[in-house]
JSON list of C-alpha atoms and ligand atoms in Angstrom, two decimals:
[
{"chain": "A", "resi": 735, "resn": "UNK", "atom": "CA", "xyz": [89.22, -116.22, -320.51]},
{"chain": "A", "resi": 736, "resn": "UNK", "atom": "CA", "xyz": [86.77, -113.33, -320.11]},
{"chain": "A", "resi": 737, "resn": "UNK", "atom": "CA", "xyz": [87.94, -109.72, -320.22]},
{"chain": "A", "resi": 738, "resn": "UNK", "atom": "CA", "xyz": [87.18, -109.22, -316.54]},
{"chain": "A", "resi": 739, "resn": "UNK", "atom": "CA", "xyz": [89.18, -112.26, -315.50]},
{"chain": "A", "resi": 740, "resn": "UNK", "atom": "CA", "xyz": [92.08, -111.10, -317.69]},
{"chain": "A", "resi": 741, "resn": "UNK", "atom": "CA", "xyz": [91.89, -107.55, -316.41]},
{"chain": "A", "resi": 742, "resn": "UNK", "atom": "CA", "xyz": [91.88, -108.66, -312.78]},
{"chain": "A", "resi": 743, "resn": "UNK", "atom": "CA", "xyz": [94.85, -110.89, -313.39]},
{"chain": "A", "resi": 744, "resn": "UNK", "atom": "CA", "xyz": [96.74, -108.06, -315.05]},
{"chain": "A", "resi": 745, "resn": "UNK", "atom": "CA", "xyz": [95.93, -105.56, -312.29]},
{"chain": "A", "resi": 746, "resn": "UNK", "atom": "CA", "xyz": [96.96, -108.00, -309.57]},
{"chain": "A", "resi": 747, "resn": "UNK", "atom": "CA", "xyz": [100.23, -108.53, -311.44]},
{"chain": "A", "resi": 748, "resn": "UNK", "atom": "CA", "xyz": [100.83, -104.78, -311.68]},
{"chain": "A", "resi": 749, "resn": "UNK", "atom": "CA", "xyz": [100.04, -104.32, -307.97]},
{"chain": "A", "resi": 750, "resn": "UNK", "atom": "CA", "xyz": [102.48, -107.08, -307.14]},
{"chain": "A", "resi": 751, "resn": "UNK", "atom": "CA", "xyz": [105.24, -105.54, -309.26]},
{"chain": "A", "resi": 752, "resn": "UNK", "atom": "CA", "xyz": [104.68, -102.07, -307.81]},
{"chain": "A", "resi": 753, "resn": "UNK", "atom": "CA", "xyz": [104.81, -103.55, -304.29]},
{"chain": "A", "resi": 754, "resn": "UNK", "atom": "CA", "xyz": [108.07, -105.32, -305.02]},
{"chain": "A", "resi": 755, "resn": "UNK", "atom": "CA", "xyz": [109.58, -102.16, -306.55]},
{"chain": "A", "resi": 756, "resn": "UNK", "atom": "CA", "xyz": [108.74, -100.36, -303.29]},
{"chain": "A", "resi": 757, "resn": "UNK", "atom": "CA", "xyz": [110.05, -103.17, -301.09]},
{"chain": "A", "resi": 758, "resn": "UNK", "atom": "CA", "xyz": [106.57, -103.96, -299.83]},
{"chain": "A", "resi": 759, "resn": "UNK", "atom": "CA", "xyz": [104.78, -107.24, -299.26]},
{"chain": "A", "resi": 760, "resn": "UNK", "atom": "CA", "xyz": [102.24, -107.51, -302.14]},
{"chain": "A", "resi": 761, "resn": "UNK", "atom": "CA", "xyz": [99.79, -109.01, -299.67]},
{"chain": "A", "resi": 762, "resn": "UNK", "atom": "CA", "xyz": [99.66, -105.66, -297.86]},
{"chain": "A", "resi": 763, "resn": "UNK", "atom": "CA", "xyz": [97.70, -104.19, -300.79]},
{"chain": "A", "resi": 764, "resn": "UNK", "atom": "CA", "xyz": [94.02, -104.97, -301.30]},
{"chain": "A", "resi": 765, "resn": "UNK", "atom": "CA", "xyz": [92.23, -104.39, -304.56]},
{"chain": "A", "resi": 766, "resn": "UNK", "atom": "CA", "xyz": [88.81, -102.77, -304.19]},
{"chain": "A", "resi": 767, "resn": "UNK", "atom": "CA", "xyz": [86.87, -103.43, -307.40]},
{"chain": "A", "resi": 768, "resn": "UNK", "atom": "CA", "xyz": [84.73, -100.35, -307.97]},
{"chain": "A", "resi": 769, "resn": "UNK", "atom": "CA", "xyz": [81.29, -101.39, -309.21]},
{"chain": "A", "resi": 770, "resn": "UNK", "atom": "CA", "xyz": [79.31, -98.15, -309.52]},
{"chain": "A", "resi": 771, "resn": "UNK", "atom": "CA", "xyz": [76.92, -98.52, -312.49]},
{"chain": "A", "resi": 772, "resn": "UNK", "atom": "CA", "xyz": [78.27, -102.02, -313.13]},
{"chain": "A", "resi": 773, "resn": "UNK", "atom": "CA", "xyz": [75.67, -104.77, -313.52]},
{"chain": "A", "resi": 774, "resn": "UNK", "atom": "CA", "xyz": [75.35, -107.73, -311.15]},
{"chain": "A", "resi": 775, "resn": "UNK", "atom": "CA", "xyz": [76.23, -110.07, -314.03]},
{"chain": "A", "resi": 776, "resn": "UNK", "atom": "CA", "xyz": [79.64, -108.45, -314.42]},
{"chain": "A", "resi": 777, "resn": "UNK", "atom": "CA", "xyz": [80.17, -108.37, -310.65]},
{"chain": "A", "resi": 778, "resn": "UNK", "atom": "CA", "xyz": [79.43, -112.09, -310.69]},
{"chain": "A", "resi": 779, "resn": "UNK", "atom": "CA", "xyz": [82.15, -112.57, -313.30]},
{"chain": "A", "resi": 780, "resn": "UNK", "atom": "CA", "xyz": [84.60, -110.75, -311.09]},
{"chain": "A", "resi": 781, "resn": "UNK", "atom": "CA", "xyz": [83.60, -112.93, -308.14]},
{"chain": "A", "resi": 782, "resn": "UNK", "atom": "CA", "xyz": [84.12, -116.05, -310.19]},
{"chain": "A", "resi": 783, "resn": "UNK", "atom": "CA", "xyz": [87.61, -114.73, -310.96]},
{"chain": "A", "resi": 784, "resn": "UNK", "atom": "CA", "xyz": [88.31, -114.59, -307.23]},
{"chain": "A", "resi": 785, "resn": "UNK", "atom": "CA", "xyz": [87.51, -110.95, -306.50]},
{"chain": "A", "resi": 786, "resn": "UNK", "atom": "CA", "xyz": [85.65, -110.62, -303.18]},
{"chain": "A", "resi": 787, "resn": "UNK", "atom": "CA", "xyz": [86.06, -106.95, -302.26]},
{"chain": "A", "resi": 788, "resn": "UNK", "atom": "CA", "xyz": [83.93, -104.29, -303.92]},
{"chain": "A", "resi": 789, "resn": "UNK", "atom": "CA", "xyz": [83.46, -100.54, -303.64]},
{"chain": "A", "resi": 790, "resn": "UNK", "atom": "CA", "xyz": [80.19, -98.69, -304.24]},
{"chain": "A", "resi": 791, "resn": "UNK", "atom": "CA", "xyz": [79.40, -94.97, -304.51]},
{"chain": "A", "resi": 792, "resn": "UNK", "atom": "CA", "xyz": [75.61, -94.83, -304.49]},
{"chain": "A", "resi": 793, "resn": "UNK", "atom": "CA", "xyz": [73.53, -96.12, -301.59]},
{"chain": "A", "resi": 794, "resn": "UNK", "atom": "CA", "xyz": [70.45, -97.36, -303.44]},
{"chain": "A", "resi": 795, "resn": "UNK", "atom": "CA", "xyz": [72.51, -99.23, -306.00]},
{"chain": "A", "resi": 796, "resn": "UNK", "atom": "CA", "xyz": [74.74, -100.66, -303.31]},
{"chain": "A", "resi": 797, "resn": "UNK", "atom": "CA", "xyz": [71.81, -101.86, -301.22]},
{"chain": "A", "resi": 798, "resn": "UNK", "atom": "CA", "xyz": [70.43, -103.93, -304.08]},
{"chain": "A", "resi": 799, "resn": "UNK", "atom": "CA", "xyz": [73.77, -105.48, -304.94]},
{"chain": "A", "resi": 800, "resn": "UNK", "atom": "CA", "xyz": [74.68, -106.27, -301.36]},
{"chain": "A", "resi": 801, "resn": "UNK", "atom": "CA", "xyz": [71.32, -107.97, -300.90]},
{"chain": "A", "resi": 802, "resn": "UNK", "atom": "CA", "xyz": [71.85, -109.94, -304.11]},
{"chain": "A", "resi": 803, "resn": "UNK", "atom": "CA", "xyz": [75.32, -111.17, -303.15]},
{"chain": "A", "resi": 804, "resn": "UNK", "atom": "CA", "xyz": [74.59, -111.48, -299.43]},
{"chain": "A", "resi": 805, "resn": "UNK", "atom": "CA", "xyz": [77.56, -112.67, -297.45]},
{"chain": "A", "resi": 806, "resn": "UNK", "atom": "CA", "xyz": [79.75, -113.58, -300.43]},
{"chain": "A", "resi": 807, "resn": "UNK", "atom": "CA", "xyz": [81.92, -110.49, -300.52]},
{"chain": "A", "resi": 808, "resn": "UNK", "atom": "CA", "xyz": [83.07, -107.45, -298.56]},
{"chain": "A", "resi": 809, "resn": "UNK", "atom": "CA", "xyz": [81.60, -104.10, -299.53]},
{"chain": "A", "resi": 810, "resn": "UNK", "atom": "CA", "xyz": [83.19, -100.72, -298.99]},
{"chain": "A", "resi": 811, "resn": "UNK", "atom": "CA", "xyz": [81.41, -97.40, -299.33]},
{"chain": "A", "resi": 812, "resn": "UNK", "atom": "CA", "xyz": [83.60, -94.99, -301.32]},
{"chain": "A", "resi": 813, "resn": "UNK", "atom": "CA", "xyz": [81.13, -92.30, -302.43]},
{"chain": "A", "resi": 814, "resn": "UNK", "atom": "CA", "xyz": [80.08, -89.00, -301.00]},
{"chain": "A", "resi": 815, "resn": "UNK", "atom": "CA", "xyz": [78.03, -89.73, -297.92]},
{"chain": "A", "resi": 816, "resn": "UNK", "atom": "CA", "xyz": [75.35, -87.57, -296.38]},
{"chain": "A", "resi": 817, "resn": "UNK", "atom": "CA", "xyz": [74.29, -87.90, -292.77]},
{"chain": "A", "resi": 818, "resn": "UNK", "atom": "CA", "xyz": [70.76, -88.91, -293.78]},
{"chain": "A", "resi": 819, "resn": "UNK", "atom": "CA", "xyz": [72.21, -92.08, -295.37]},
{"chain": "A", "resi": 820, "resn": "UNK", "atom": "CA", "xyz": [74.22, -92.93, -292.27]},
{"chain": "A", "resi": 821, "resn": "UNK", "atom": "CA", "xyz": [71.86, -95.67, -291.16]},
{"chain": "A", "resi": 822, "resn": "UNK", "atom": "CA", "xyz": [72.29, -97.69, -294.34]},
{"chain": "A", "resi": 823, "resn": "UNK", "atom": "CA", "xyz": [76.01, -96.95, -294.43]},
{"chain": "A", "resi": 824, "resn": "UNK", "atom": "CA", "xyz": [76.50, -98.07, -290.84]},
{"chain": "A", "resi": 825, "resn": "UNK", "atom": "CA", "xyz": [74.61, -101.32, -291.27]},
{"chain": "A", "resi": 826, "resn": "UNK", "atom": "CA", "xyz": [75.54, -102.50, -294.78]},
{"chain": "A", "resi": 827, "resn": "UNK", "atom": "CA", "xyz": [79.26, -101.87, -295.22]},
{"chain": "A", "resi": 828, "resn": "UNK", "atom": "CA", "xyz": [82.50, -103.38, -294.00]},
{"chain": "A", "resi": 829, "resn": "UNK", "atom": "CA", "xyz": [84.40, -100.10, -294.33]},
{"chain": "A", "resi": 830, "resn": "UNK", "atom": "CA", "xyz": [83.41, -96.48, -295.02]},
{"chain": "A", "resi": 831, "resn": "UNK", "atom": "CA", "xyz": [86.19, -94.63, -296.87]},
{"chain": "A", "resi": 832, "resn": "UNK", "atom": "CA", "xyz": [84.66, -91.17, -296.93]},
{"chain": "A", "resi": 833, "resn": "UNK", "atom": "CA", "xyz": [84.13, -89.68, -293.48]},
{"chain": "A", "resi": 834, "resn": "UNK", "atom": "CA", "xyz": [85.07, -86.00, -293.71]},
{"chain": "A", "resi": 835, "resn": "UNK", "atom": "CA", "xyz": [83.08, -84.18, -291.07]},
{"chain": "A", "resi": 836, "resn": "UNK", "atom": "CA", "xyz": [82.02, -84.65, -287.46]},
{"chain": "A", "resi": 837, "resn": "UNK", "atom": "CA", "xyz": [78.29, -84.50, -288.11]},
{"chain": "A", "resi": 838, "resn": "UNK", "atom": "CA", "xyz": [78.57, -87.49, -290.42]},
{"chain": "A", "resi": 839, "resn": "UNK", "atom": "CA", "xyz": [80.89, -89.30, -288.00]},
{"chain": "A", "resi": 840, "resn": "UNK", "atom": "CA", "xyz": [78.38, -88.82, -285.19]},
{"chain": "A", "resi": 841, "resn": "UNK", "atom": "CA", "xyz": [75.50, -90.07, -287.33]},
{"chain": "A", "resi": 842, "resn": "UNK", "atom": "CA", "xyz": [77.48, -93.18, -288.31]},
{"chain": "A", "resi": 843, "resn": "UNK", "atom": "CA", "xyz": [78.47, -93.73, -284.68]},
{"chain": "A", "resi": 844, "resn": "UNK", "atom": "CA", "xyz": [74.86, -93.52, -283.54]},
{"chain": "A", "resi": 845, "resn": "UNK", "atom": "CA", "xyz": [73.62, -96.02, -286.11]},
{"chain": "A", "resi": 846, "resn": "UNK", "atom": "CA", "xyz": [76.55, -98.38, -285.61]},
{"chain": "A", "resi": 847, "resn": "UNK", "atom": "CA", "xyz": [75.68, -98.33, -281.91]},
{"chain": "A", "resi": 848, "resn": "UNK", "atom": "CA", "xyz": [72.00, -99.05, -282.59]},
{"chain": "A", "resi": 849, "resn": "UNK", "atom": "CA", "xyz": [73.08, -101.94, -284.83]},
{"chain": "A", "resi": 850, "resn": "UNK", "atom": "CA", "xyz": [75.37, -103.23, -282.08]},
{"chain": "A", "resi": 851, "resn": "UNK", "atom": "CA", "xyz": [78.53, -103.00, -284.11]},
{"chain": "A", "resi": 852, "resn": "UNK", "atom": "CA", "xyz": [81.85, -101.19, -284.30]},
{"chain": "A", "resi": 853, "resn": "UNK", "atom": "CA", "xyz": [82.07, -99.59, -287.74]},
{"chain": "A", "resi": 854, "resn": "UNK", "atom": "CA", "xyz": [85.48, -99.37, -289.44]},
{"chain": "A", "resi": 855, "resn": "UNK", "atom": "CA", "xyz": [85.98, -96.00, -291.15]},
{"chain": "A", "resi": 856, "resn": "UNK", "atom": "CA", "xyz": [88.60, -93.97, -293.00]},
{"chain": "A", "resi": 857, "resn": "UNK", "atom": "CA", "xyz": [88.87, -90.21, -292.92]},
{"chain": "A", "resi": 858, "resn": "UNK", "atom": "CA", "xyz": [88.87, -88.64, -296.38]},
{"chain": "A", "resi": 859, "resn": "UNK", "atom": "CA", "xyz": [91.45, -85.88, -296.76]},
{"chain": "A", "resi": 860, "resn": "UNK", "atom": "CA", "xyz": [91.36, -83.29, -299.54]},
{"chain": "A", "resi": 861, "resn": "UNK", "atom": "CA", "xyz": [95.14, -83.22, -300.01]},
{"chain": "A", "resi": 862, "resn": "UNK", "atom": "CA", "xyz": [94.89, -81.16, -303.21]},
{"chain": "A", "resi": 863, "resn": "UNK", "atom": "CA", "xyz": [92.82, -78.49, -301.46]},
{"chain": "A", "resi": 864, "resn": "UNK", "atom": "CA", "xyz": [90.43, -78.40, -304.41]},
{"chain": "A", "resi": 865, "resn": "UNK", "atom": "CA", "xyz": [87.30, -76.47, -303.47]},
{"chain": "A", "resi": 866, "resn": "UNK", "atom": "CA", "xyz": [84.96, -78.77, -305.42]},
{"chain": "A", "resi": 867, "resn": "UNK", "atom": "CA", "xyz": [86.25, -81.96, -303.78]},
{"chain": "A", "resi": 868, "resn": "UNK", "atom": "CA", "xyz": [85.04, -83.72, -300.67]},
{"chain": "A", "resi": 869, "resn": "UNK", "atom": "CA", "xyz": [87.39, -84.40, -297.80]},
{"chain": "A", "resi": 870, "resn": "UNK", "atom": "CA", "xyz": [88.58, -82.61, -294.70]},
{"chain": "A", "resi": 871, "resn": "UNK", "atom": "CA", "xyz": [91.43, -80.16, -295.29]},
{"chain": "A", "resi": 872, "resn": "UNK", "atom": "CA", "xyz": [94.86, -81.36, -294.12]},
{"chain": "A", "resi": 873, "resn": "UNK", "atom": "CA", "xyz": [94.84, -78.55, -291.54]},
{"chain": "A", "resi": 874, "resn": "UNK", "atom": "CA", "xyz": [91.58, -79.73, -289.96]},
{"chain": "A", "resi": 875, "resn": "UNK", "atom": "CA", "xyz": [92.18, -83.48, -290.21]},
{"chain": "A", "resi": 876, "resn": "UNK", "atom": "CA", "xyz": [93.71, -83.91, -286.77]},
{"chain": "A", "resi": 877, "resn": "UNK", "atom": "CA", "xyz": [90.93, -81.97, -285.09]},
{"chain": "A", "resi": 878, "resn": "UNK", "atom": "CA", "xyz": [88.39, -84.28, -286.75]},
{"chain": "A", "resi": 879, "resn": "UNK", "atom": "CA", "xyz": [90.31, -87.41, -285.74]},
{"chain": "A", "resi": 880, "resn": "UNK", "atom": "CA", "xyz": [90.56, -86.19, -282.17]},
{"chain": "A", "resi": 881, "resn": "UNK", "atom": "CA", "xyz": [86.81, -85.67, -281.97]},
{"chain": "A", "resi": 882, "resn": "UNK", "atom": "CA", "xyz": [86.15, -89.04, -283.62]},
{"chain": "A", "resi": 883, "resn": "UNK", "atom": "CA", "xyz": [88.20, -90.84, -280.96]},
{"chain": "A", "resi": 884, "resn": "UNK", "atom": "CA", "xyz": [85.34, -90.05, -278.57]},
{"chain": "A", "resi": 885, "resn": "UNK", "atom": "CA", "xyz": [82.90, -91.98, -280.73]},
{"chain": "A", "resi": 886, "resn": "UNK", "atom": "CA", "xyz": [82.94, -95.49, -279.30]},
{"chain": "A", "resi": 887, "resn": "UNK", "atom": "CA", "xyz": [81.24, -97.27, -282.17]},
{"chain": "A", "resi": 888, "resn": "UNK", "atom": "CA", "xyz": [83.68, -96.10, -284.81]},
{"chain": "A", "resi": 889, "resn": "UNK", "atom": "CA", "xyz": [87.04, -97.72, -285.46]},
{"chain": "A", "resi": 890, "resn": "UNK", "atom": "CA", "xyz": [89.28, -95.25, -287.30]},
{"chain": "A", "resi": 891, "resn": "UNK", "atom": "CA", "xyz": [91.42, -97.37, -289.59]},
{"chain": "A", "resi": 892, "resn": "UNK", "atom": "CA", "xyz": [93.26, -94.77, -291.66]},
{"chain": "A", "resi": 893, "resn": "UNK", "atom": "CA", "xyz": [92.99, -92.18, -294.41]},
{"chain": "A", "resi": 894, "resn": "UNK", "atom": "CA", "xyz": [91.63, -91.92, -297.94]},
{"chain": "A", "resi": 895, "resn": "UNK", "atom": "CA", "xyz": [92.15, -89.38, -300.68]},
{"chain": "A", "resi": 896, "resn": "UNK", "atom": "CA", "xyz": [91.01, -88.40, -304.15]},
{"chain": "A", "resi": 897, "resn": "UNK", "atom": "CA", "xyz": [93.90, -86.35, -305.52]},
{"chain": "A", "resi": 898, "resn": "UNK", "atom": "CA", "xyz": [93.52, -83.89, -308.40]},
{"chain": "A", "resi": 899, "resn": "UNK", "atom": "CA", "xyz": [92.97, -85.54, -311.79]},
{"chain": "A", "resi": 900, "resn": "UNK", "atom": "CA", "xyz": [96.23, -85.18, -313.70]},
{"chain": "A", "resi": 901, "resn": "UNK", "atom": "CA", "xyz": [97.22, -86.94, -316.90]},
{"chain": "A", "resi": 902, "resn": "UNK", "atom": "CA", "xyz": [100.62, -88.07, -315.70]},
{"chain": "A", "resi": 903, "resn": "UNK", "atom": "CA", "xyz": [100.42, -90.32, -312.61]},
{"chain": "A", "resi": 904, "resn": "UNK", "atom": "CA", "xyz": [103.87, -89.09, -311.60]},
{"chain": "A", "resi": 905, "resn": "UNK", "atom": "CA", "xyz": [102.29, -85.69, -310.99]},
{"chain": "A", "resi": 906, "resn": "UNK", "atom": "CA", "xyz": [99.92, -87.30, -308.50]},
{"chain": "A", "resi": 907, "resn": "UNK", "atom": "CA", "xyz": [102.73, -88.91, -306.49]},
{"chain": "A", "resi": 908, "resn": "UNK", "atom": "CA", "xyz": [103.29, -85.92, -304.15]},
{"chain": "A", "resi": 909, "resn": "UNK", "atom": "CA", "xyz": [99.64, -86.04, -303.05]},
{"chain": "A", "resi": 910, "resn": "UNK", "atom": "CA", "xyz": [99.86, -89.74, -302.23]},
{"chain": "A", "resi": 911, "resn": "UNK", "atom": "CA", "xyz": [103.09, -89.12, -300.36]},
{"chain": "A", "resi": 912, "resn": "UNK", "atom": "CA", "xyz": [101.48, -86.32, -298.35]},
{"chain": "A", "resi": 913, "resn": "UNK", "atom": "CA", "xyz": [98.63, -88.61, -297.33]},
{"chain": "A", "resi": 914, "resn": "UNK", "atom": "CA", "xyz": [101.08, -91.29, -296.21]},
{"chain": "A", "resi": 915, "resn": "UNK", "atom": "CA", "xyz": [103.10, -88.81, -294.19]},
{"chain": "A", "resi": 916, "resn": "UNK", "atom": "CA", "xyz": [99.94, -87.56, -292.52]},
{"chain": "A", "resi": 917, "resn": "UNK", "atom": "CA", "xyz": [98.92, -91.12, -291.69]},
{"chain": "A", "resi": 918, "resn": "UNK", "atom": "CA", "xyz": [102.36, -91.88, -290.24]},
{"chain": "A", "resi": 919, "resn": "UNK", "atom": "CA", "xyz": [102.10, -88.91, -287.92]},
{"chain": "A", "resi": 920, "resn": "UNK", "atom": "CA", "xyz": [98.56, -89.76, -286.85]},
{"chain": "A", "resi": 921, "resn": "UNK", "atom": "CA", "xyz": [99.53, -93.39, -286.27]},
{"chain": "A", "resi": 922, "resn": "UNK", "atom": "CA", "xyz": [102.41, -92.26, -284.04]},
{"chain": "A", "resi": 923, "resn": "UNK", "atom": "CA", "xyz": [99.95, -90.21, -282.03]},
{"chain": "A", "resi": 924, "resn": "UNK", "atom": "CA", "xyz": [97.72, -93.25, -281.56]},
{"chain": "A", "resi": 925, "resn": "UNK", "atom": "CA", "xyz": [94.71, -92.20, -283.63]},
{"chain": "A", "resi": 926, "resn": "UNK", "atom": "CA", "xyz": [94.57, -95.53, -285.43]},
{"chain": "A", "resi": 927, "resn": "UNK", "atom": "CA", "xyz": [94.72, -97.69, -282.33]},
{"chain": "A", "resi": 928, "resn": "UNK", "atom": "CA", "xyz": [97.54, -99.34, -280.46]},
{"chain": "A", "resi": 929, "resn": "UNK", "atom": "CA", "xyz": [99.02, -101.36, -283.33]},
{"chain": "A", "resi": 930, "resn": "UNK", "atom": "CA", "xyz": [100.61, -98.55, -285.33]},
{"chain": "A", "resi": 931, "resn": "UNK", "atom": "CA", "xyz": [99.20, -100.04, -288.53]},
{"chain": "A", "resi": 932, "resn": "UNK", "atom": "CA", "xyz": [96.80, -98.20, -290.76]},
{"chain": "A", "resi": 933, "resn": "UNK", "atom": "CA", "xyz": [94.99, -98.30, -294.08]},
{"chain": "A", "resi": 934, "resn": "UNK", "atom": "CA", "xyz": [95.72, -95.87, -296.89]},
{"chain": "A", "resi": 935, "resn": "UNK", "atom": "CA", "xyz": [93.00, -95.80, -299.55]},
{"chain": "A", "resi": 936, "resn": "UNK", "atom": "CA", "xyz": [94.50, -94.16, -302.63]},
{"chain": "A", "resi": 937, "resn": "UNK", "atom": "CA", "xyz": [94.99, -94.91, -306.30]},
{"chain": "A", "resi": 938, "resn": "UNK", "atom": "CA", "xyz": [92.52, -95.53, -309.13]},
{"chain": "A", "resi": 939, "resn": "UNK", "atom": "CA", "xyz": [92.79, -97.00, -312.64]},
{"chain": "A", "resi": 940, "resn": "UNK", "atom": "CA", "xyz": [95.17, -94.32, -313.89]},
{"chain": "A", "resi": 941, "resn": "UNK", "atom": "CA", "xyz": [97.54, -94.15, -310.95]},
{"chain": "A", "resi": 942, "resn": "UNK", "atom": "CA", "xyz": [97.26, -97.19, -308.66]},
{"chain": "A", "resi": 943, "resn": "UNK", "atom": "CA", "xyz": [100.85, -98.30, -309.24]},
{"chain": "A", "resi": 944, "resn": "UNK", "atom": "CA", "xyz": [102.23, -94.96, -308.07]},
{"chain": "A", "resi": 945, "resn": "UNK", "atom": "CA", "xyz": [99.83, -95.14, -305.09]},
{"chain": "A", "resi": 946, "resn": "UNK", "atom": "CA", "xyz": [101.16, -98.61, -304.18]},
{"chain": "A", "resi": 947, "resn": "UNK", "atom": "CA", "xyz": [104.73, -97.33, -304.42]},
{"chain": "A", "resi": 948, "resn": "UNK", "atom": "CA", "xyz": [103.74, -94.57, -301.99]},
{"chain": "A", "resi": 949, "resn": "UNK", "atom": "CA", "xyz": [102.13, -96.93, -299.49]},
{"chain": "A", "resi": 950, "resn": "UNK", "atom": "CA", "xyz": [98.52, -97.57, -300.53]},
{"chain": "A", "resi": 951, "resn": "UNK", "atom": "CA", "xyz": [96.92, -100.54, -298.77]},
{"chain": "A", "resi": 952, "resn": "UNK", "atom": "CA", "xyz": [93.59, -100.18, -300.61]},
{"chain": "A", "resi": 953, "resn": "UNK", "atom": "CA", "xyz": [93.49, -99.29, -304.30]},
{"chain": "A", "resi": 954, "resn": "UNK", "atom": "CA", "xyz": [90.10, -98.49, -305.82]},
{"chain": "A", "resi": 955, "resn": "UNK", "atom": "CA", "xyz": [89.97, -99.64, -309.43]},
{"chain": "A", "resi": 956, "resn": "UNK", "atom": "CA", "xyz": [86.90, -99.58, -311.68]},
{"chain": "A", "resi": 957, "resn": "UNK", "atom": "CA", "xyz": [87.46, -98.85, -315.36]},
{"chain": "A", "resi": 958, "resn": "UNK", "atom": "CA", "xyz": [90.56, -101.04, -315.72]},
{"chain": "A", "resi": 959, "resn": "UNK", "atom": "CA", "xyz": [88.55, -104.03, -314.50]},
{"chain": "A", "resi": 960, "resn": "UNK", "atom": "CA", "xyz": [85.08, -103.50, -315.96]},
{"chain": "A", "resi": 961, "resn": "UNK", "atom": "CA", "xyz": [85.76, -101.16, -318.88]},
{"chain": "A", "resi": 962, "resn": "UNK", "atom": "CA", "xyz": [84.18, -97.75, -319.39]},
{"chain": "A", "resi": 963, "resn": "UNK", "atom": "CA", "xyz": [81.12, -97.28, -317.19]},
{"chain": "A", "resi": 964, "resn": "UNK", "atom": "CA", "xyz": [77.70, -96.72, -318.77]},
{"chain": "A", "resi": 965, "resn": "UNK", "atom": "CA", "xyz": [76.70, -93.03, -318.59]},
{"chain": "B", "resi": 558, "resn": "LIG", "atom": "C1", "xyz": [84.78, -94.31, -309.55]},
{"chain": "B", "resi": 558, "resn": "LIG", "atom": "C2", "xyz": [85.75, -94.26, -308.44]},
{"chain": "B", "resi": 558, "resn": "LIG", "atom": "C3", "xyz": [86.94, -95.00, -308.46]},
{"chain": "B", "resi": 558, "resn": "LIG", "atom": "C4", "xyz": [87.37, -95.85, -309.65]},
{"chain": "B", "resi": 558, "resn": "LIG", "atom": "O1", "xyz": [87.78, -95.05, -310.70]},
{"chain": "B", "resi": 558, "resn": "LIG", "atom": "P1", "xyz": [88.39, -95.70, -312.05]},
{"chain": "B", "resi": 558, "resn": "LIG", "atom": "O2", "xyz": [89.10, -94.57, -312.68]},
{"chain": "B", "resi": 558, "resn": "LIG", "atom": "O3", "xyz": [87.22, -96.20, -312.83]},
{"chain": "B", "resi": 558, "resn": "LIG", "atom": "O4", "xyz": [89.30, -96.80, -311.65]},
{"chain": "B", "resi": 558, "resn": "LIG", "atom": "C5", "xyz": [87.77, -94.94, -307.35]},
{"chain": "B", "resi": 558, "resn": "LIG", "atom": "N1", "xyz": [87.45, -94.20, -306.28]},
{"chain": "B", "resi": 558, "resn": "LIG", "atom": "C6", "xyz": [86.32, -93.48, -306.21]},
{"chain": "B", "resi": 558, "resn": "LIG", "atom": "C7", "xyz": [86.03, -92.69, -304.99]},
{"chain": "B", "resi": 558, "resn": "LIG", "atom": "C8", "xyz": [85.44, -93.47, -307.29]},
{"chain": "B", "resi": 558, "resn": "LIG", "atom": "O5", "xyz": [84.33, -92.74, -307.22]}
]
């Protein structure tokens, strides 16, 4: 068995165990295989091992891969997104994880409308309040959501976060918990539609099990699947 197949199997097992520990249905957690700087050959290996959901950070790279694997997988945009890339983002991806300002939301809404689609998006929250990180501050998140509700071509599905990098995943747990609590409140207020269900995109190679225990529905894992990325 190839490394990638083994790694995927192991990660799925760990997600399942973390779900069970938290009393959750393992099927409520989706694994987003993060493929930034990863070659199409390795992505193909992951597909052959049953992985059909991928996350990309860079638009040009993503465009080429999505074209190559047309229709055979779902692609999520997880990188920093500028309004001038909104057209590609709004037409190529199944979910955008990183909406953190109204200008970007409006640009995505416009291009989703022109493409005749409703674009699913997450709002990225900077729960750690780190100045160098993207994401709306927790204080301004509701204001952004409220404004985004007016944008008819966006479907707000939930929240995403990139917590501070800390060696011990237990130290990251409070940030994941904060994001979940925020999402619960916003769901109660109807920001995520009438169903009271929502997506929580949180957890990476070093901390996805803690994220699952705290309610993640989308974990974004790169290195643990594909190995260390080329520089
Ligand atoms: C690169 C990246 C990941 C994956 O990180 P790993 O530590 O390689 O698992 C997850 N989320 C985002 C936003 C990323 O940029």
